[in-house]
XYZ file of C-alpha atoms in Angstrom:
674
model
C -0.006 0.009 -0.018
C 1.475 3.270 -1.083
C 1.668 5.865 1.597
C 0.654 9.406 0.876
C 3.496 11.894 0.921
C 3.582 13.744 4.161
C 4.627 17.367 3.961
C 5.758 18.921 7.188
C 5.944 22.642 7.537
C 9.151 24.023 9.015
C 8.920 24.572 12.759
C 10.396 27.728 14.064
C 13.298 26.973 16.323
C 14.465 29.372 18.946
C 17.332 31.478 17.790
C 20.737 30.218 18.880
C 22.409 32.412 21.409
C 25.981 33.300 20.546
C 27.782 32.336 23.717
C 31.228 33.523 22.569
C 30.062 36.995 21.707
C 28.514 37.958 25.080
C 31.356 36.178 26.964
C 34.109 38.121 25.229
C 32.088 41.300 25.564
C 31.784 40.745 29.316
C 35.523 40.100 29.642
C 36.398 43.313 27.794
C 33.991 45.394 29.796
C 35.188 43.824 33.044
C 38.836 44.587 32.158
C 38.105 48.189 31.304
C 36.076 48.770 34.422
C 38.803 47.175 36.570
C 41.452 49.299 34.931
C 39.462 52.444 35.531
C 38.796 51.563 39.178
C 42.498 50.824 39.763
C 43.508 54.109 38.261
C 40.856 55.952 40.249
C 42.007 54.210 43.474
C 45.607 55.248 42.874
C 44.712 58.825 42.145
C 42.341 59.136 45.101
C 44.788 57.462 47.500
C 47.654 59.645 46.316
C 45.583 62.809 46.571
C 44.404 61.823 50.068
C 47.978 61.382 51.410
C 49.264 64.709 50.080
C 48.808 68.090 51.776
C 48.280 70.886 49.298
C 50.204 74.063 50.167
C 50.725 77.323 48.274
C 53.874 77.782 46.263
C 54.964 80.695 48.472
C 54.784 78.467 51.562
C 56.812 75.853 49.715
C 59.496 78.467 49.114
C 59.571 79.347 52.813
C 60.026 75.683 53.789
C 62.754 75.458 51.168
C 64.530 78.502 52.631
C 64.462 76.881 56.108
C 66.016 73.673 54.643
C 62.985 71.645 55.712
C 62.260 70.229 52.250
C 64.048 66.887 52.071
C 62.564 65.403 48.870
C 61.009 66.961 45.778
C 59.637 65.529 42.545
C 59.176 68.111 39.800
C 56.317 67.286 37.400
C 54.785 69.093 34.489
C 52.137 70.984 36.472
C 52.956 70.311 40.143
C 55.707 69.630 42.653
C 55.378 66.757 45.139
C 57.734 65.944 47.948
C 58.385 65.560 51.669
C 58.794 68.209 54.359
C 60.447 67.509 57.743
C 59.754 70.543 59.931
C 62.395 71.497 62.499
C 61.396 71.957 66.123
C 60.267 75.534 66.456
C 57.608 77.741 67.903
C 54.201 77.441 66.448
C 54.199 81.142 65.848
C 57.251 80.864 63.639
C 55.930 78.033 61.496
C 55.665 79.155 57.940
C 52.490 77.227 57.457
C 50.462 78.911 60.166
C 51.689 81.984 62.019
C 54.466 83.423 59.922
C 53.654 86.889 58.811
C 53.753 87.277 55.080
C 55.320 90.723 55.480
C 58.180 89.534 57.692
C 61.648 89.888 56.190
C 63.987 86.892 55.802
C 66.252 88.333 58.516
C 63.353 88.438 60.949
C 62.489 84.840 60.146
C 66.077 83.746 60.722
C 66.189 85.711 63.968
C 62.977 84.082 65.146
C 64.288 80.675 64.249
C 67.641 81.332 65.960
C 66.222 82.198 69.380
C 63.279 79.951 70.194
C 62.172 79.534 73.777
C 63.065 76.292 75.619
C 59.376 75.211 75.795
C 58.877 75.543 72.082
C 62.016 73.580 71.261
C 60.422 70.530 72.808
C 57.788 70.522 70.015
C 58.716 68.186 67.192
C 56.187 68.483 64.285
C 55.632 65.290 62.238
C 56.907 65.139 58.646
C 54.330 65.228 55.872
C 54.102 64.902 52.134
C 53.138 67.986 50.226
C 51.818 69.033 46.867
C 51.966 72.442 45.275
C 51.194 73.935 41.893
C 54.277 74.477 39.795
C 55.098 78.059 38.792
C 57.684 79.099 36.247
C 60.740 79.701 38.469
C 64.222 79.735 36.808
C 66.060 79.609 40.184
C 64.193 76.588 41.532
C 66.912 74.063 40.740
C 69.606 76.248 42.330
C 67.553 76.652 45.455
C 66.913 72.920 45.649
C 70.641 72.215 45.374
C 71.478 74.875 47.961
C 68.975 73.398 50.425
C 70.381 69.899 50.001
C 67.088 68.549 48.632
C 66.976 65.205 46.927
C 65.040 66.120 43.799
C 64.183 64.678 40.414
C 61.570 64.641 37.641
C 58.724 62.233 36.944
C 56.633 61.505 33.902
C 52.870 60.758 34.190
C 51.967 57.226 35.228
C 51.225 54.561 32.681
C 47.630 54.182 33.732
C 47.034 57.903 33.813
C 48.657 58.389 30.441
C 46.785 55.424 28.930
C 43.395 56.466 30.266
C 43.857 60.180 29.735
C 45.459 60.029 26.310
C 43.799 56.976 24.702
C 40.961 55.199 26.416
C 38.857 58.156 27.565
C 39.050 60.091 24.245
C 38.310 56.946 22.224
C 35.407 56.084 24.523
C 34.043 59.613 24.178
C 34.248 59.456 20.363
C 32.603 55.996 20.372
C 29.683 57.209 22.517
C 29.274 60.300 20.324
C 29.336 58.204 17.145
C 26.763 55.779 18.618
C 24.414 58.639 19.475
C 24.747 60.171 16.022
C 24.263 56.810 14.282
C 21.150 56.115 16.352
C 19.794 59.589 15.624
C 20.371 59.183 11.906
C 18.963 55.663 11.998
C 15.683 56.998 13.455
C 15.228 59.449 10.551
C 16.027 56.983 7.795
C 17.798 53.776 6.999
C 21.555 53.505 7.090
C 23.348 54.022 3.837
C 24.640 50.456 4.004
C 21.149 48.956 4.422
C 19.242 51.171 1.989
C 18.534 48.254 -0.334
C 16.940 46.137 2.375
C 13.174 45.655 2.171
C 12.369 46.630 5.754
C 9.537 44.089 5.917
C 8.476 43.112 9.400
C 8.363 39.391 10.127
C 5.277 38.784 12.236
C 5.598 35.962 14.738
C 2.721 33.715 15.722
C 2.617 35.115 19.258
C 2.461 38.719 17.999
C -0.676 38.194 15.915
C -3.672 37.511 18.127
C -6.294 38.238 15.467
C -8.247 35.356 13.973
C -11.164 35.007 11.600
C -13.518 35.108 14.582
C -12.473 38.729 15.148
C -13.480 39.710 11.598
C -17.182 40.163 10.835
C -19.261 41.513 7.993
C -17.257 39.952 5.126
C -18.055 36.242 5.111
C -17.377 35.799 1.392
C -13.889 37.277 1.736
C -13.150 35.076 4.765
C -14.315 32.030 2.816
C -11.841 32.758 0.020
C -8.949 33.398 2.416
C -9.722 30.303 4.530
C -8.981 28.227 1.461
C -5.488 29.725 1.268
C -4.950 29.052 4.951
C -6.152 25.451 4.583
C -3.784 24.938 1.674
C -0.836 26.096 3.802
C -1.878 23.842 6.707
C -2.642 20.686 4.709
C -1.410 20.933 1.107
C -1.569 17.168 0.449
C -5.311 17.041 -0.231
C -4.988 19.821 -2.827
C -1.817 18.539 -4.471
C -3.298 15.074 -4.925
C -5.883 16.596 -7.224
C -3.301 18.652 -9.114
C -4.381 21.953 -7.589
C -1.836 24.649 -6.980
C -1.998 27.413 -4.476
C -2.805 30.930 -5.782
C 0.331 33.028 -6.098
C -1.429 36.245 -5.235
C -4.667 37.340 -3.564
C -5.721 40.936 -3.989
C -8.107 42.468 -1.424
C -10.161 45.225 -3.059
C -12.572 47.525 -1.275
C -13.312 51.009 0.022
C -11.344 52.359 2.985
C -12.320 51.080 6.403
C -13.899 47.822 5.269
C -11.352 45.596 7.036
C -8.749 44.626 4.385
C -5.771 45.000 6.710
C -7.694 43.292 9.523
C -8.335 40.341 7.238
C -4.605 40.143 6.461
C -3.830 40.073 10.169
C -6.398 37.325 10.619
C -4.680 35.280 7.902
C -1.398 35.716 9.729
C -3.022 34.504 12.951
C -4.687 31.502 11.306
C -1.983 30.289 8.902
C 0.716 29.684 11.540
C 3.393 30.325 8.944
C 5.907 33.152 8.591
C 4.154 36.399 7.639
C 6.005 39.385 6.163
C 4.170 42.705 6.385
C 5.193 45.814 4.417
C 3.555 48.889 2.893
C 3.722 49.820 -0.761
C 5.213 53.207 0.094
C 8.221 51.480 1.714
C 9.512 50.531 -1.715
C 9.421 54.086 -3.086
C 12.673 55.981 -2.579
C 14.411 58.973 -4.141
C 17.413 56.869 -5.158
C 17.155 55.055 -8.475
C 16.977 51.257 -8.172
C 16.374 51.156 -4.457
C 12.757 50.020 -4.833
C 13.680 47.146 -7.106
C 16.478 46.111 -4.729
C 14.052 46.051 -1.834
C 11.621 43.907 -3.791
C 14.362 41.384 -4.542
C 15.522 41.393 -0.931
C 11.994 40.857 0.309
C 11.422 37.803 -1.902
C 14.869 36.454 -1.013
C 13.927 36.584 2.674
C 10.554 35.033 1.946
C 12.095 32.097 0.028
C 14.252 31.360 3.042
C 11.119 31.042 5.193
C 8.899 29.262 2.617
C 6.045 28.456 2.859
C 5.137 31.958 3.941
C 2.904 34.924 3.183
C 3.909 38.414 2.078
C 1.359 41.168 2.774
C 1.729 44.424 0.813
C -0.612 47.140 2.034
C -1.613 49.986 -0.293
C -0.385 48.189 -3.401
C -1.347 51.143 -5.639
C 1.728 53.013 -4.366
C 3.954 50.841 -6.584
C 1.475 49.045 -8.845
C 0.127 51.958 -10.894
C -0.253 51.593 -14.625
C 3.021 52.108 -16.468
C 3.594 54.635 -19.226
C 0.940 57.171 -18.170
C 3.439 59.646 -16.748
C 6.971 60.695 -17.485
C 9.758 61.677 -15.162
C 12.429 60.131 -12.960
C 10.106 59.517 -10.036
C 7.626 57.545 -12.106
C 10.450 55.759 -13.896
C 11.706 54.602 -10.496
C 8.202 53.404 -9.618
C 8.030 51.477 -12.893
C 11.339 49.765 -12.212
C 10.013 48.721 -8.818
C 6.859 47.365 -10.448
C 8.899 45.470 -13.054
C 10.893 43.828 -10.261
C 7.686 42.840 -8.499
C 6.222 41.362 -11.689
C 9.339 39.281 -12.294
C 9.485 38.015 -8.715
C 5.808 37.026 -8.741
C 5.820 35.185 -12.074
C 9.150 35.369 -13.858
C 11.497 32.863 -15.439
C 12.312 31.182 -12.106
C 9.361 29.587 -10.276
C 8.515 31.185 -6.959
C 7.133 28.263 -4.973
C 5.841 28.482 -1.448
C 5.427 32.264 -1.310
C 1.910 33.758 -1.383
C 1.400 37.451 -2.040
C -1.474 39.056 -0.170
C -2.105 42.677 -1.123
C -4.708 45.306 -0.354
C -5.817 48.411 -2.245
C -8.773 50.747 -2.583
C -7.753 51.951 -6.041
C -7.939 48.845 -8.278
C -8.754 50.979 -11.358
C -5.215 52.454 -11.414
C -3.302 49.141 -11.138
C -1.292 47.825 -14.069
C -2.979 45.124 -16.136
C 0.122 42.919 -16.011
C -0.144 42.893 -12.243
C -3.770 41.756 -12.248
C -3.491 38.921 -14.739
C -3.773 35.253 -13.591
C -0.415 33.897 -12.530
C 0.340 36.933 -10.449
C -2.836 37.903 -8.656
C -4.955 34.866 -9.440
C -7.750 35.892 -7.097
C -9.375 39.221 -6.388
C -11.458 39.329 -3.217
C -13.908 42.204 -2.894
C -14.268 43.494 0.663
C -17.257 45.774 0.421
C -19.290 47.649 2.994
C -21.226 45.142 5.145
C -24.926 44.491 4.690
C -27.513 44.495 7.503
C -26.408 41.137 8.919
C -22.775 42.062 8.511
C -23.188 45.365 10.321
C -24.913 43.602 13.211
C -22.046 41.091 13.380
C -19.477 43.893 13.301
C -21.261 45.686 16.134
C -21.272 42.471 18.200
C -17.537 42.014 17.636
C -16.594 45.571 18.595
C -18.976 45.577 21.608
C -17.360 42.592 23.305
C -15.214 44.763 25.556
C -17.931 47.379 26.176
C -20.670 47.356 28.828
C -24.010 47.588 27.038
C -27.340 48.238 28.690
C -30.139 45.702 28.465
C -32.205 48.017 26.268
C -29.587 48.101 23.485
C -30.874 46.724 20.164
C -27.891 46.202 17.874
C -30.185 45.147 15.028
C -31.808 48.576 15.065
C -28.407 50.274 15.170
C -27.296 48.139 12.227
C -30.373 49.197 10.290
C -29.638 52.833 11.103
C -26.105 52.659 9.703
C -26.684 51.576 6.094
C -23.652 52.146 3.925
C -21.167 52.546 6.770
C -17.986 50.534 6.903
C -16.614 48.461 9.762
C -14.320 51.298 10.833
C -17.337 53.667 10.976
C -19.249 51.176 13.168
C -16.274 50.808 15.514
C -16.104 54.611 15.715
C -19.817 54.775 16.540
C -19.419 52.356 19.452
C -16.447 54.291 20.730
C -18.332 57.597 20.499
C -21.249 55.991 22.350
C -18.904 54.864 25.114
C -17.504 58.394 25.390
C -21.018 59.876 25.601
C -21.952 57.378 28.330
C -18.836 58.215 30.277
C -19.566 61.940 29.863
C -22.942 61.578 31.533
C -21.393 59.291 34.222
C -23.442 56.308 33.129
C -22.689 52.762 34.198
C -23.498 51.252 30.787
C -23.967 52.292 27.153
C -27.658 52.821 26.425
C -29.607 52.877 23.172
C -29.814 56.641 23.386
C -26.016 56.882 23.525
C -25.729 54.783 20.380
C -28.305 56.825 18.497
C -26.612 60.063 19.545
C -23.295 58.622 18.378
C -24.806 57.858 14.966
C -25.985 61.433 14.652
C -22.565 62.710 15.663
C -20.777 60.531 13.104
C -23.244 61.015 10.256
C -24.395 64.622 10.688
C -21.534 66.020 12.788
C -21.321 67.318 16.344
C -23.804 69.768 17.747
C -22.994 73.463 17.170
C -24.313 75.020 20.348
C -22.487 78.238 19.549
C -24.486 78.704 16.343
C -27.686 80.370 17.628
C -30.602 80.952 15.257
C -33.166 83.710 15.788
C -36.847 82.828 16.025
C -37.611 83.551 12.379
C -34.705 81.435 11.098
C -35.549 78.597 13.483
C -39.174 78.672 12.312
C -38.122 78.530 8.631
C -35.725 75.651 9.298
C -38.468 73.756 11.142
C -40.930 74.066 8.245
C -38.159 73.028 5.851
C -37.325 69.833 7.730
C -40.940 68.914 8.349
C -41.534 69.266 4.606
C -38.900 66.583 3.950
C -40.446 64.349 6.593
C -43.998 64.669 5.276
C -42.942 63.821 1.709
C -41.229 60.710 3.095
C -44.372 59.795 5.089
C -46.685 60.065 2.071
C -44.327 58.314 -0.352
C -44.584 54.490 -0.213
C -41.056 54.050 -1.660
C -39.169 56.466 0.623
C -37.073 55.417 3.588
C -38.839 55.845 6.962
C -38.167 58.953 9.051
C -35.949 58.199 12.029
C -35.476 61.669 13.496
C -36.148 65.350 12.785
C -33.990 68.026 14.394
C -33.442 71.773 14.107
C -30.259 71.692 16.210
C -27.342 72.928 14.029
C -24.718 70.217 13.421
C -21.518 69.930 11.439
C -20.187 72.664 9.215
C -23.335 73.871 7.440
C -26.375 71.870 8.596
C -28.897 74.080 10.381
C -31.221 71.115 10.765
C -31.679 67.619 9.360
C -34.198 64.885 8.685
C -32.701 61.428 9.181
C -34.242 58.664 7.081
C -33.114 55.104 7.671
C -33.843 52.174 5.315
C -35.625 49.125 6.671
C -33.572 46.770 4.475
C -30.596 46.816 2.124
C -31.667 47.836 -1.377
C -29.494 47.358 -4.474
C -31.889 48.265 -7.301
C -34.182 51.295 -7.676
C -37.027 51.767 -10.118
C -37.922 54.960 -11.916
C -40.872 55.577 -9.571
C -38.669 55.166 -6.521
C -36.106 57.620 -7.940
C -38.833 60.168 -8.680
C -40.162 59.855 -5.135
C -36.650 60.461 -3.812
C -36.418 63.630 -5.870
C -39.786 64.759 -4.495
C -38.521 64.133 -0.954
C -35.376 66.199 -1.621
C -37.465 69.106 -2.903
C -40.004 68.850 -0.068
C -38.090 71.332 2.133
C -37.999 74.102 -0.474
C -41.661 73.427 -1.373
C -42.626 73.746 2.289
C -40.943 77.149 2.562
C -42.762 78.407 -0.513
C -46.150 77.051 0.684
C -45.835 78.659 4.146
C -43.806 81.839 3.555
C -44.498 82.508 -0.132
C -40.772 82.702 -0.872
C -37.735 80.493 -0.659
C -34.306 80.806 1.006
C -30.787 79.563 0.459
C -31.300 76.603 2.770
C -32.230 74.283 -0.098
C -28.877 74.558 -1.887
C -27.745 71.034 -1.008
C -31.181 69.589 -1.767
C -31.156 71.128 -5.255
C -27.619 69.841 -5.890
C -28.488 66.265 -4.991
C -31.866 66.301 -6.807
C -30.272 67.708 -9.979
C -27.500 65.060 -9.915
C -30.033 62.237 -9.482
C -32.254 63.583 -12.271
C -29.268 63.846 -14.633
C -28.267 60.279 -13.907
C -31.818 59.115 -14.687
C -31.723 60.810 -18.044
C -28.105 60.382 -19.160
C -27.125 57.067 -17.540
C -30.204 54.981 -16.788
C -32.198 55.677 -19.999
C -35.304 56.830 -18.092
C -36.279 59.608 -20.502
C -38.435 59.083 -23.566
C -36.875 61.949 -25.545
C -33.253 60.909 -24.930
C -34.070 57.247 -25.249
C -31.826 54.298 -24.277
C -28.558 55.937 -25.202
C -25.917 56.217 -22.485
C -24.835 59.825 -22.863
C -22.237 60.060 -20.087
C -19.273 58.180 -18.631
C -18.437 57.701 -15.012
C -14.949 58.020 -13.603
C -14.607 54.735 -11.675
C -13.187 55.055 -8.205
C -13.590 53.099 -4.996
C -12.724 56.186 -2.976
C -15.535 58.434 -4.178
C -18.387 56.029 -3.478
C -21.607 57.461 -4.869
C -20.075 60.898 -5.465
C -18.465 60.475 -8.862
C -17.800 62.763 -11.786
C -19.694 62.333 -15.069
C -18.093 63.170 -18.389
C -20.415 64.046 -21.275
C -20.344 61.622 -24.165
C -22.880 63.043 -26.590
C -23.414 65.882 -29.064
C -24.394 69.431 -28.207
C -27.979 68.858 -29.337
C -28.300 65.761 -27.148
C -26.814 67.629 -24.209
C -29.403 70.402 -24.709
C -32.124 67.753 -24.718
C -30.750 66.247 -21.520
C -30.838 69.633 -19.799
C -34.464 70.121 -20.860
C -35.456 66.679 -19.560
C -33.671 67.286 -16.252
C -35.534 70.549 -15.797
C -38.793 68.847 -16.647
C -38.204 66.071 -14.083
C -37.367 68.611 -11.357
C -40.342 70.787 -12.199
C -42.835 67.896 -12.086
C -41.376 66.614 -8.794
C -41.473 70.086 -7.247
C -45.097 70.597 -8.279
C -45.967 67.250 -6.763
C -44.250 68.192 -3.509
C -46.122 71.502 -3.272
C -49.428 69.739 -3.955
C -48.811 67.129 -1.218
C -47.801 69.719 1.378
C -50.739 71.953 0.565
C -53.130 69.016 0.945
C -51.621 68.132 4.371
C -51.111 71.714 5.575
C -52.698 70.935 8.936
C -50.213 68.171 9.655
C -47.379 70.435 8.491
C -48.385 73.060 11.071
C -48.941 70.456 13.815
C -45.598 68.735 13.445
C -43.720 72.049 13.042
C -45.289 73.417 16.259
C -44.170 70.333 18.151
C -40.679 70.498 16.599
C -40.247 74.158 17.654
C -41.026 73.190 21.243
C -38.840 70.081 21.505
C -36.180 70.961 18.829
C -36.037 67.244 17.905
C -38.650 64.563 17.220
C -38.004 60.857 16.870
C -39.617 58.614 14.279
C -42.452 57.089 16.369
C -43.499 60.532 17.626
C -43.588 61.916 14.077
C -45.710 59.070 12.733
C -48.040 59.387 15.720
C -48.546 63.096 14.967
C -49.405 62.393 11.312
C -51.608 59.425 12.217
C -49.494 56.682 10.631
C -47.771 53.545 11.879
C -44.011 53.631 12.044
C -42.371 51.109 9.628
C -40.356 48.306 11.220
C -37.017 46.837 10.215
C -37.554 43.875 7.877
C -35.849 40.602 8.545
C -33.910 39.291 5.531
C -34.680 36.011 3.840
C -32.728 33.041 5.267
C -31.038 32.378 1.910
C -29.256 35.737 2.059
C -27.627 35.067 5.441
C -23.905 34.342 5.595
C -24.450 30.938 7.219
C -26.826 29.808 4.466
C -24.418 31.070 1.790
C -21.628 28.998 3.328
C -23.884 25.908 3.438
C -24.817 26.299 -0.250
C -21.153 26.634 -1.262
C -20.173 23.586 0.770
C -22.909 21.493 -0.859
C -21.764 22.540 -4.317
């Protein structure tokens, strides 16, 4: 019976400790410290046994023939003094008058009293600063002094002339090298990749910590399973993908997914950013790419994660200049390393970008990035799962309904949801609460979506009244339109940079297609605020500027892009500029004749005029409800959705539960069955 080949992944062994290096280092340091302490002991002991006297006093002792030994050095004179028995008052060191003449000193020394002669002072060693004195040698010979010269000691000369200056220069060089190393790489290591090797213990993120992107996790789990047990794939002739590209808007969790792969795969994981390859020196980027793959081959099987791939993977030939030429050389090196003449086995490239439209086509072809995984904004179930993941370490109140919060945050990414939970925690701490309540979460959504409250921006009564009618006009059009999103909250509290008030509408379910009727109803809702001002005040204000901008853009898309105009027909008369960063706010370039463009403008005006007339008609019909809701809004400054629908006599819509087939668990079951 033939046994299946067993492939064992390399086990990381602890790094060997160089015993010789630290041992020799300890011996050298011990020797230097011992040498320094010995020199310091000699100097301190010598200084402690010497009595320092002025040079003038030394000359007096020399004149009295009391100096028996003297050693003349470069900067000092050391020696021994044996005082003769004499009166204390005649001692040169203490009582001798500096103004006394030499004859007086001799006379005093020649006739001491019998009591003072009995005093015999003890000899002592002296030290005095050397002064330029040409007659010093003659005076030493005349006094019968045993004198000589002495050079500095070996230890003193060695430490003072060699060791201490060299040590100072070494410390200074180390500080400068460390300072320069913090600002940039050393000149000798400029070609190194700088990729960080992530150890298993450093990555504590797993797939359980990632929510809202089940399809992306399913694709990446296959790569992880291949690394863990490649035999079952290789028996069928399957080969592991060389590259996996994570594509999605910012904040959707691409980097978090890469960290989860590192935590699940249990193989070496190199992490680097695309900007780390770009350098001002020509050829450095390509050298770093080669060095990165050389390191990865030494740790194969392993994973290389390149974040922000668009920094080096932009399309070639669209620009000119040395900087772009350097980027193209780096890209060429990356292309060769991923799928060149030599096979690159055991190394998987995992990259992330939010600008896939600018990447080079050669980089995206099969054989390099075989698989592109879209990490989009989470749906309703995904947002609820993300909220549950990020609320694990937060204390939530029993009244918190994460499903309702997920429904209120349509279109937000995982980073936005994490920010909302953090803002809610800050709001709860600000009011000294013991747990995060539903009100804190709803206030956090308003703060993230509409901006913080502008309490300093005070409106007068007339402006506040106009803003109230404007916002209630939006709300009423949403209430009497069956295809509009339900009203969640109406407020006339200024928020953000320019919002004097707002009407928050939240969808009850995720919607991916819109009909012409639904789009027309949305335009009517956008124009409801301006129509309300004209119905009540007889004139309009500048507050509808943003409403007109959004309504005009939507009407132009209906005519020029979606073919929803009979006069223009089915022709697509504009082109979008694709971009993951812009989301729904994209630029449209005209792709039609002047006559067609004129027709488009006429159709856009017609759509807006019909929608505006419909809005005015609806608000005029329900004028009593407009006044009732506005009066309540002026008193409370904000009205929630249930209160609004109660005032207009309608039932508040509820969040719809999705069909079981659209859940992530059901999707996984269907794929496993197939």
